[in-house]
């Protein structure tokens, strides 16, 4: 099955700096890669996603890049602000079984981002 | 508000007991997913239902079971509870297509004492 590795597990940056979180996945059949932000005690919320036919996507200060050949994707946050502090999860959606039509979303273990004022 | 409703928000129970967690998906969403989140394991996929039928199974213990009813709400049943079952249990829903966003509920925090 799919395996998603996420690094780093913790990241501390100064306000205004950029933050980069990287994920790798194992199943080349995975075709959808969302990123979720989870604030303490709250539910994960989608912040950006990318599909396998796209190499890069940007939404204001957030961007995601995907390298299908290398099977890795990254989240980039520019001009970080204290309210960006949270746990960020990457995920990959791929088939349960080879050639199957049933999919599941596999999450990385998360990155605790702290933005210091 | 994501539109996904989970009840109860908090649950404290003793080892060996059985509990039922409930999830109401967003209006129009056919897929429901259950995840377990503990401190050292991140978000672990448990099980997925689509329009009443089990679609995919993840790392779900045999002591756990789930179902999705005709009105599309879902229940996760946890039995013979152990201390290690203490975690946040999230339900998420989506329209069902493989590359569509999953919306999470607020979660149920289960504490087994």
PDB file of C-alpha atoms in Angstrom:
ATOM      1  CA  UNK A   1       0.000   0.000   0.000  1.00  0.00           C
ATOM      2  CA  UNK A   2       0.870   3.669  -0.129  1.00  0.00           C
ATOM      3  CA  UNK A   3       3.482   5.020   2.272  1.00  0.00           C
ATOM      4  CA  UNK A   4       3.891   8.769   2.793  1.00  0.00           C
ATOM      5  CA  UNK A   5       6.978  10.162   4.480  1.00  0.00           C
ATOM      6  CA  UNK A   6       6.968  13.771   5.677  1.00  0.00           C
ATOM      7  CA  UNK A   7       9.889  15.940   6.766  1.00  0.00           C
ATOM      8  CA  UNK A   8      10.724  17.709   8.926  1.00  0.00           C
ATOM      9  CA  UNK A   9       8.627  16.714  11.914  1.00  0.00           C
ATOM     10  CA  UNK A  10       9.136  20.145  13.470  1.00  0.00           C
ATOM     11  CA  UNK A  11      10.057  23.447  11.850  1.00  0.00           C
ATOM     12  CA  UNK A  12      10.661  26.773  13.516  1.00  0.00           C
ATOM     13  CA  UNK A  13      11.023  29.963  11.462  1.00  0.00           C
ATOM     14  CA  UNK A  14      11.056  33.684  12.049  1.00  0.00           C
ATOM     15  CA  UNK A  15       8.095  35.733  10.958  1.00  0.00           C
ATOM     16  CA  UNK A  16       8.554  36.778   7.351  1.00  0.00           C
ATOM     17  CA  UNK A  17      10.784  33.838   6.453  1.00  0.00           C
ATOM     18  CA  UNK A  18       9.774  31.008   4.138  1.00  0.00           C
ATOM     19  CA  UNK A  19       8.891  27.488   5.269  1.00  0.00           C
ATOM     20  CA  UNK A  20       9.213  24.343   3.188  1.00  0.00           C
ATOM     21  CA  UNK A  21       7.775  20.946   4.064  1.00  0.00           C
ATOM     22  CA  UNK A  22       8.579  17.919   1.949  1.00  0.00           C
ATOM     23  CA  UNK A  23       6.778  14.629   1.390  1.00  0.00           C
ATOM     24  CA  UNK A  24       7.551  11.507  -0.559  1.00  0.00           C
ATOM     25  CA  UNK A  25       5.137   8.787  -1.582  1.00  0.00           C
ATOM     26  CA  UNK A  26       5.640   5.234  -2.708  1.00  0.00           C
ATOM     27  CA  UNK A  27       2.754   4.364  -5.031  1.00  0.00           C
ATOM     28  CA  UNK A  28       3.190   5.738  -8.538  1.00  0.00           C
ATOM     29  CA  UNK A  29      -0.563   5.278  -9.062  1.00  0.00           C
ATOM     30  CA  UNK A  30      -1.358   8.009  -6.531  1.00  0.00           C
ATOM     31  CA  UNK A  31      -2.855  10.973  -8.337  1.00  0.00           C
ATOM     32  CA  UNK A  32      -4.104  13.505  -5.810  1.00  0.00           C
ATOM     33  CA  UNK A  33      -2.035  15.270  -3.162  1.00  0.00           C
ATOM     34  CA  UNK A  34      -3.755  17.541  -0.650  1.00  0.00           C
ATOM     35  CA  UNK A  35      -2.203  19.491   2.192  1.00  0.00           C
ATOM     36  CA  UNK A  36      -4.077  20.017   5.432  1.00  0.00           C
ATOM     37  CA  UNK A  37      -3.491  22.478   8.254  1.00  0.00           C
ATOM     38  CA  UNK A  38      -4.511  21.505  11.760  1.00  0.00           C
ATOM     39  CA  UNK A  39      -4.526  24.038  14.562  1.00  0.00           C
ATOM     40  CA  UNK A  40      -4.367  22.808  18.117  1.00  0.00           C
ATOM     41  CA  UNK A  41      -7.558  21.026  19.114  1.00  0.00           C
ATOM     42  CA  UNK A  42      -9.214  21.630  15.768  1.00  0.00           C
ATOM     43  CA  UNK A  43     -10.014  19.607  12.678  1.00  0.00           C
ATOM     44  CA  UNK A  44      -7.656  19.335   9.703  1.00  0.00           C
ATOM     45  CA  UNK A  45      -8.554  21.817   6.981  1.00  0.00           C
ATOM     46  CA  UNK A  46      -7.515  21.671   3.346  1.00  0.00           C
ATOM     47  CA  UNK A  47      -5.235  24.556   2.389  1.00  0.00           C
ATOM     48  CA  UNK A  48      -4.130  23.513  -1.071  1.00  0.00           C
ATOM     49  CA  UNK A  49      -4.118  20.440  -3.280  1.00  0.00           C
ATOM     50  CA  UNK A  50      -2.510  19.326  -6.504  1.00  0.00           C
ATOM     51  CA  UNK A  51      -3.406  16.699  -9.039  1.00  0.00           C
ATOM     52  CA  UNK A  52      -0.928  14.495 -10.826  1.00  0.00           C
ATOM     53  CA  UNK A  53      -1.294  16.263 -14.169  1.00  0.00           C
ATOM     54  CA  UNK A  54       0.023  19.519 -12.681  1.00  0.00           C
ATOM     55  CA  UNK A  55       3.564  20.328 -11.564  1.00  0.00           C
ATOM     56  CA  UNK A  56       2.931  23.405  -9.472  1.00  0.00           C
ATOM     57  CA  UNK A  57       0.052  25.290  -7.951  1.00  0.00           C
ATOM     58  CA  UNK A  58       0.013  28.575  -6.072  1.00  0.00           C
ATOM     59  CA  UNK A  59      -2.517  30.297  -3.873  1.00  0.00           C
ATOM     60  CA  UNK A  60      -1.313  33.625  -2.457  1.00  0.00           C
ATOM     61  CA  UNK A  61       1.486  32.807   0.021  1.00  0.00           C
ATOM     62  CA  UNK A  62       1.130  29.051  -0.367  1.00  0.00           C
ATOM     63  CA  UNK A  63       2.463  26.924  -3.190  1.00  0.00           C
ATOM     64  CA  UNK A  64       2.782  23.207  -3.793  1.00  0.00           C
ATOM     65  CA  UNK A  65       5.114  21.482  -6.233  1.00  0.00           C
ATOM     66  CA  UNK A  66       4.898  17.905  -7.460  1.00  0.00           C
ATOM     67  CA  UNK A  67       7.623  15.794  -9.027  1.00  0.00           C
ATOM     68  CA  UNK A  68       5.954  12.610 -10.232  1.00  0.00           C
ATOM     69  CA  UNK A  69       9.177  11.043 -11.448  1.00  0.00           C
ATOM     70  CA  UNK A  70      10.811  11.380  -8.065  1.00  0.00           C
ATOM     71  CA  UNK A  71       7.506  10.812  -6.247  1.00  0.00           C
ATOM     72  CA  UNK A  72       7.813  13.802  -4.005  1.00  0.00           C
ATOM     73  CA  UNK A  73       5.813  16.946  -3.385  1.00  0.00           C
ATOM     74  CA  UNK A  74       6.460  20.000  -1.276  1.00  0.00           C
ATOM     75  CA  UNK A  75       4.572  22.790   0.447  1.00  0.00           C
ATOM     76  CA  UNK A  76       6.048  26.264   0.356  1.00  0.00           C
ATOM     77  CA  UNK A  77       4.812  29.050   2.599  1.00  0.00           C
ATOM     78  CA  UNK A  78       6.280  32.490   1.976  1.00  0.00           C
ATOM     79  CA  UNK A  79       6.219  35.558   4.252  1.00  0.00           C
ATOM     80  CA  UNK A  80       5.191  33.407   7.204  1.00  0.00           C
ATOM     81  CA  UNK A  81       2.988  34.893   9.911  1.00  0.00           C
ATOM     82  CA  UNK A  82       2.378  33.751  13.505  1.00  0.00           C
ATOM     83  CA  UNK A  83      -1.096  32.535  12.497  1.00  0.00           C
ATOM     84  CA  UNK A  84       0.583  30.033  10.152  1.00  0.00           C
ATOM     85  CA  UNK A  85       1.716  28.150  13.263  1.00  0.00           C
ATOM     86  CA  UNK A  86       0.010  24.744  13.181  1.00  0.00           C
ATOM     87  CA  UNK A  87       0.561  21.104  12.245  1.00  0.00           C
ATOM     88  CA  UNK A  88       0.647  20.542   8.496  1.00  0.00           C
ATOM     89  CA  UNK A  89      -0.172  17.178   6.960  1.00  0.00           C
ATOM     90  CA  UNK A  90       0.537  16.046   3.452  1.00  0.00           C
ATOM     91  CA  UNK A  91      -1.481  13.216   1.950  1.00  0.00           C
ATOM     92  CA  UNK A  92      -1.562  11.081  -1.145  1.00  0.00           C
ATOM     93  CA  UNK A  93      -4.631   9.444  -2.594  1.00  0.00           C
ATOM     94  CA  UNK A  94      -4.065   6.218  -4.414  1.00  0.00           C
ATOM     95  CA  UNK A  95      -5.774   2.911  -5.141  1.00  0.00           C
ATOM     96  CA  UNK A  96      -6.187   0.396  -2.356  1.00  0.00           C
ATOM     97  CA  UNK A  97      -5.153  -2.415  -4.686  1.00  0.00           C
ATOM     98  CA  UNK A  98      -3.220  -2.403  -7.913  1.00  0.00           C
ATOM     99  CA  UNK A  99      -5.564  -1.598 -10.767  1.00  0.00           C
ATOM    100  CA  UNK A 100      -8.471  -1.178  -8.398  1.00  0.00           C
ATOM    101  CA  UNK A 101     -11.052   1.569  -8.274  1.00  0.00           C
ATOM    102  CA  UNK A 102     -11.120   1.925  -4.497  1.00  0.00           C
ATOM    103  CA  UNK A 103      -9.005   4.775  -3.175  1.00  0.00           C
ATOM    104  CA  UNK A 104      -7.774   5.832   0.202  1.00  0.00           C
ATOM    105  CA  UNK A 105      -6.049   8.937   1.480  1.00  0.00           C
ATOM    106  CA  UNK A 106      -2.754   8.217   3.236  1.00  0.00           C
ATOM    107  CA  UNK A 107      -1.356  10.952   5.465  1.00  0.00           C
ATOM    108  CA  UNK A 108       2.170  11.826   6.451  1.00  0.00           C
ATOM    109  CA  UNK A 109       2.898  12.081  10.177  1.00  0.00           C
ATOM    110  CA  UNK A 110       2.702  15.854  10.180  1.00  0.00           C
ATOM    111  CA  UNK A 111       5.011  18.832  10.616  1.00  0.00           C
ATOM    112  CA  UNK A 112       4.655  21.171  13.570  1.00  0.00           C
ATOM    113  CA  UNK A 113       5.386  24.629  12.192  1.00  0.00           C
ATOM    114  CA  UNK A 114       6.139  27.406  14.661  1.00  0.00           C
ATOM    115  CA  UNK A 115       6.421  30.960  13.387  1.00  0.00           C
ATOM    116  CA  UNK A 116       8.175  33.174  15.900  1.00  0.00           C
ATOM    117  CA  UNK A 117       7.209  36.866  15.975  1.00  0.00           C
TER     118      UNK A 117
ATOM    119  CA  UNK B   1     -17.816  24.935   9.814  1.00  0.00           C
ATOM    120  CA  UNK B   2     -17.061  22.097   7.391  1.00  0.00           C
ATOM    121  CA  UNK B   3     -20.620  20.772   7.351  1.00  0.00           C
ATOM    122  CA  UNK B   4     -19.493  17.431   8.800  1.00  0.00           C
ATOM    123  CA  UNK B   5     -20.974  16.780  12.242  1.00  0.00           C
ATOM    124  CA  UNK B   6     -19.514  14.379  14.768  1.00  0.00           C
ATOM    125  CA  UNK B   7     -20.993  13.398  18.099  1.00  0.00           C
ATOM    126  CA  UNK B   8     -20.111  13.260  20.874  1.00  0.00           C
ATOM    127  CA  UNK B   9     -17.206  15.705  21.083  1.00  0.00           C
ATOM    128  CA  UNK B  10     -15.754  14.055  24.147  1.00  0.00           C
ATOM    129  CA  UNK B  11     -16.158  10.579  25.553  1.00  0.00           C
ATOM    130  CA  UNK B  12     -14.631   9.062  28.658  1.00  0.00           C
ATOM    131  CA  UNK B  13     -15.114   5.374  29.272  1.00  0.00           C
ATOM    132  CA  UNK B  14     -13.529   2.438  31.044  1.00  0.00           C
ATOM    133  CA  UNK B  15     -11.452  -0.362  29.609  1.00  0.00           C
ATOM    134  CA  UNK B  16     -13.489  -3.236  28.250  1.00  0.00           C
ATOM    135  CA  UNK B  17     -16.431  -1.058  27.366  1.00  0.00           C
ATOM    136  CA  UNK B  18     -18.025  -0.374  23.984  1.00  0.00           C
ATOM    137  CA  UNK B  19     -18.773   3.025  22.453  1.00  0.00           C
ATOM    138  CA  UNK B  20     -20.371   4.330  19.288  1.00  0.00           C
ATOM    139  CA  UNK B  21     -19.182   7.428  17.478  1.00  0.00           C
ATOM    140  CA  UNK B  22     -21.498   9.125  15.030  1.00  0.00           C
ATOM    141  CA  UNK B  23     -20.828  11.127  11.887  1.00  0.00           C
ATOM    142  CA  UNK B  24     -23.160  13.079   9.618  1.00  0.00           C
ATOM    143  CA  UNK B  25     -21.499  13.960   6.310  1.00  0.00           C
ATOM    144  CA  UNK B  26     -21.928  17.174   4.357  1.00  0.00           C
ATOM    145  CA  UNK B  27     -25.126  17.380   2.391  1.00  0.00           C
ATOM    146  CA  UNK B  28     -24.599  15.605  -0.931  1.00  0.00           C
ATOM    147  CA  UNK B  29     -21.428  13.779   0.070  1.00  0.00           C
ATOM    148  CA  UNK B  30     -21.597  10.033  -0.489  1.00  0.00           C
ATOM    149  CA  UNK B  31     -18.231   9.026   0.929  1.00  0.00           C
ATOM    150  CA  UNK B  32     -17.410   8.865   4.605  1.00  0.00           C
ATOM    151  CA  UNK B  33     -13.952   8.181   5.987  1.00  0.00           C
ATOM    152  CA  UNK B  34     -12.868   7.432   9.529  1.00  0.00           C
ATOM    153  CA  UNK B  35      -9.435   8.325  10.868  1.00  0.00           C
ATOM    154  CA  UNK B  36      -7.749   7.801  14.211  1.00  0.00           C
ATOM    155  CA  UNK B  37      -5.295  10.429  15.418  1.00  0.00           C
ATOM    156  CA  UNK B  38      -3.003   9.692  18.311  1.00  0.00           C
ATOM    157  CA  UNK B  39       0.101  11.628  19.307  1.00  0.00           C
ATOM    158  CA  UNK B  40       2.621   9.173  17.955  1.00  0.00           C
ATOM    159  CA  UNK B  41       0.771   7.883  14.895  1.00  0.00           C
ATOM    160  CA  UNK B  42      -0.526  10.932  13.061  1.00  0.00           C
ATOM    161  CA  UNK B  43      -3.722  10.440  11.066  1.00  0.00           C
ATOM    162  CA  UNK B  44      -4.382   6.752  10.531  1.00  0.00           C
ATOM    163  CA  UNK B  45      -6.978   5.715   7.954  1.00  0.00           C
ATOM    164  CA  UNK B  46      -9.465   3.254   9.401  1.00  0.00           C
ATOM    165  CA  UNK B  47     -12.250   2.687   6.912  1.00  0.00           C
ATOM    166  CA  UNK B  48     -14.213   4.262   4.058  1.00  0.00           C
ATOM    167  CA  UNK B  49     -17.832   3.934   3.035  1.00  0.00           C
ATOM    168  CA  UNK B  50     -19.437   5.021  -0.193  1.00  0.00           C
ATOM    169  CA  UNK B  51     -23.210   5.256  -0.487  1.00  0.00           C
ATOM    170  CA  UNK B  52     -23.772   2.662   2.197  1.00  0.00           C
ATOM    171  CA  UNK B  53     -21.141   0.155   1.154  1.00  0.00           C
ATOM    172  CA  UNK B  54     -17.690  -0.445   2.556  1.00  0.00           C
ATOM    173  CA  UNK B  55     -15.205   0.817  -0.018  1.00  0.00           C
ATOM    174  CA  UNK B  56     -11.804   0.577   1.595  1.00  0.00           C
ATOM    175  CA  UNK B  57     -10.294  -0.687   4.801  1.00  0.00           C
ATOM    176  CA  UNK B  58      -7.157   0.552   6.452  1.00  0.00           C
ATOM    177  CA  UNK B  59      -5.551  -0.190   9.796  1.00  0.00           C
ATOM    178  CA  UNK B  60      -8.798  -0.958  11.558  1.00  0.00           C
ATOM    179  CA  UNK B  61      -8.714  -3.397  14.443  1.00  0.00           C
ATOM    180  CA  UNK B  62     -11.107  -6.339  14.537  1.00  0.00           C
ATOM    181  CA  UNK B  63     -12.575  -4.855  17.733  1.00  0.00           C
ATOM    182  CA  UNK B  64     -13.702  -1.878  15.665  1.00  0.00           C
ATOM    183  CA  UNK B  65     -16.494  -1.851  13.121  1.00  0.00           C
ATOM    184  CA  UNK B  66     -18.401   0.733  11.174  1.00  0.00           C
ATOM    185  CA  UNK B  67     -21.399   1.138   8.959  1.00  0.00           C
ATOM    186  CA  UNK B  68     -23.068   3.749   6.790  1.00  0.00           C
ATOM    187  CA  UNK B  69     -26.823   3.990   6.894  1.00  0.00           C
ATOM    188  CA  UNK B  70     -29.302   4.768   4.083  1.00  0.00           C
ATOM    189  CA  UNK B  71     -29.411   8.416   5.167  1.00  0.00           C
ATOM    190  CA  UNK B  72     -25.584   8.392   4.718  1.00  0.00           C
ATOM    191  CA  UNK B  73     -24.688   9.005   8.327  1.00  0.00           C
ATOM    192  CA  UNK B  74     -22.059   6.666   9.672  1.00  0.00           C
ATOM    193  CA  UNK B  75     -21.236   5.088  12.996  1.00  0.00           C
ATOM    194  CA  UNK B  76     -17.931   3.756  14.248  1.00  0.00           C
ATOM    195  CA  UNK B  77     -18.242   1.117  16.944  1.00  0.00           C
ATOM    196  CA  UNK B  78     -15.295   0.486  19.246  1.00  0.00           C
ATOM    197  CA  UNK B  79     -15.512  -2.504  21.586  1.00  0.00           C
ATOM    198  CA  UNK B  80     -13.386  -4.154  24.282  1.00  0.00           C
ATOM    199  CA  UNK B  81     -11.706  -0.809  24.666  1.00  0.00           C
ATOM    200  CA  UNK B  82      -8.078  -0.622  25.747  1.00  0.00           C
ATOM    201  CA  UNK B  83      -6.068   2.297  27.106  1.00  0.00           C
ATOM    202  CA  UNK B  84      -4.264   2.530  23.775  1.00  0.00           C
ATOM    203  CA  UNK B  85      -7.522   3.277  21.985  1.00  0.00           C
ATOM    204  CA  UNK B  86      -7.536   6.731  23.529  1.00  0.00           C
ATOM    205  CA  UNK B  87      -7.275   9.121  20.597  1.00  0.00           C
ATOM    206  CA  UNK B  88      -9.056  11.681  18.472  1.00  0.00           C
ATOM    207  CA  UNK B  89     -11.373  10.030  15.980  1.00  0.00           C
ATOM    208  CA  UNK B  90     -12.133  12.065  12.886  1.00  0.00           C
ATOM    209  CA  UNK B  91     -14.760  11.541  10.296  1.00  0.00           C
ATOM    210  CA  UNK B  92     -14.393  13.110   6.855  1.00  0.00           C
ATOM    211  CA  UNK B  93     -16.702  13.216   3.872  1.00  0.00           C
ATOM    212  CA  UNK B  94     -16.381  13.882   0.177  1.00  0.00           C
ATOM    213  CA  UNK B  95     -18.509  13.632  -2.908  1.00  0.00           C
ATOM    214  CA  UNK B  96     -16.735  10.362  -3.633  1.00  0.00           C
ATOM    215  CA  UNK B  97     -14.558  10.943  -6.676  1.00  0.00           C
ATOM    216  CA  UNK B  98     -10.912   9.974  -6.081  1.00  0.00           C
ATOM    217  CA  UNK B  99      -9.439  13.461  -6.414  1.00  0.00           C
ATOM    218  CA  UNK B 100     -11.924  15.551  -4.527  1.00  0.00           C
ATOM    219  CA  UNK B 101     -11.454  17.291  -1.226  1.00  0.00           C
ATOM    220  CA  UNK B 102     -12.280  15.512   1.987  1.00  0.00           C
ATOM    221  CA  UNK B 103     -13.882  17.709   4.664  1.00  0.00           C
ATOM    222  CA  UNK B 104     -13.222  16.799   8.275  1.00  0.00           C
ATOM    223  CA  UNK B 105     -15.553  16.952  11.231  1.00  0.00           C
ATOM    224  CA  UNK B 106     -14.433  18.369  14.581  1.00  0.00           C
ATOM    225  CA  UNK B 107     -13.550  14.955  15.891  1.00  0.00           C
ATOM    226  CA  UNK B 108     -14.471  12.892  18.931  1.00  0.00           C
ATOM    227  CA  UNK B 109     -11.896  12.752  21.686  1.00  0.00           C
ATOM    228  CA  UNK B 110     -12.052   9.327  23.283  1.00  0.00           C
ATOM    229  CA  UNK B 111     -10.376   8.757  26.612  1.00  0.00           C
ATOM    230  CA  UNK B 112     -10.226   5.220  27.946  1.00  0.00           C
ATOM    231  CA  UNK B 113      -9.443   4.998  31.660  1.00  0.00           C
TER     232      UNK B 113
END
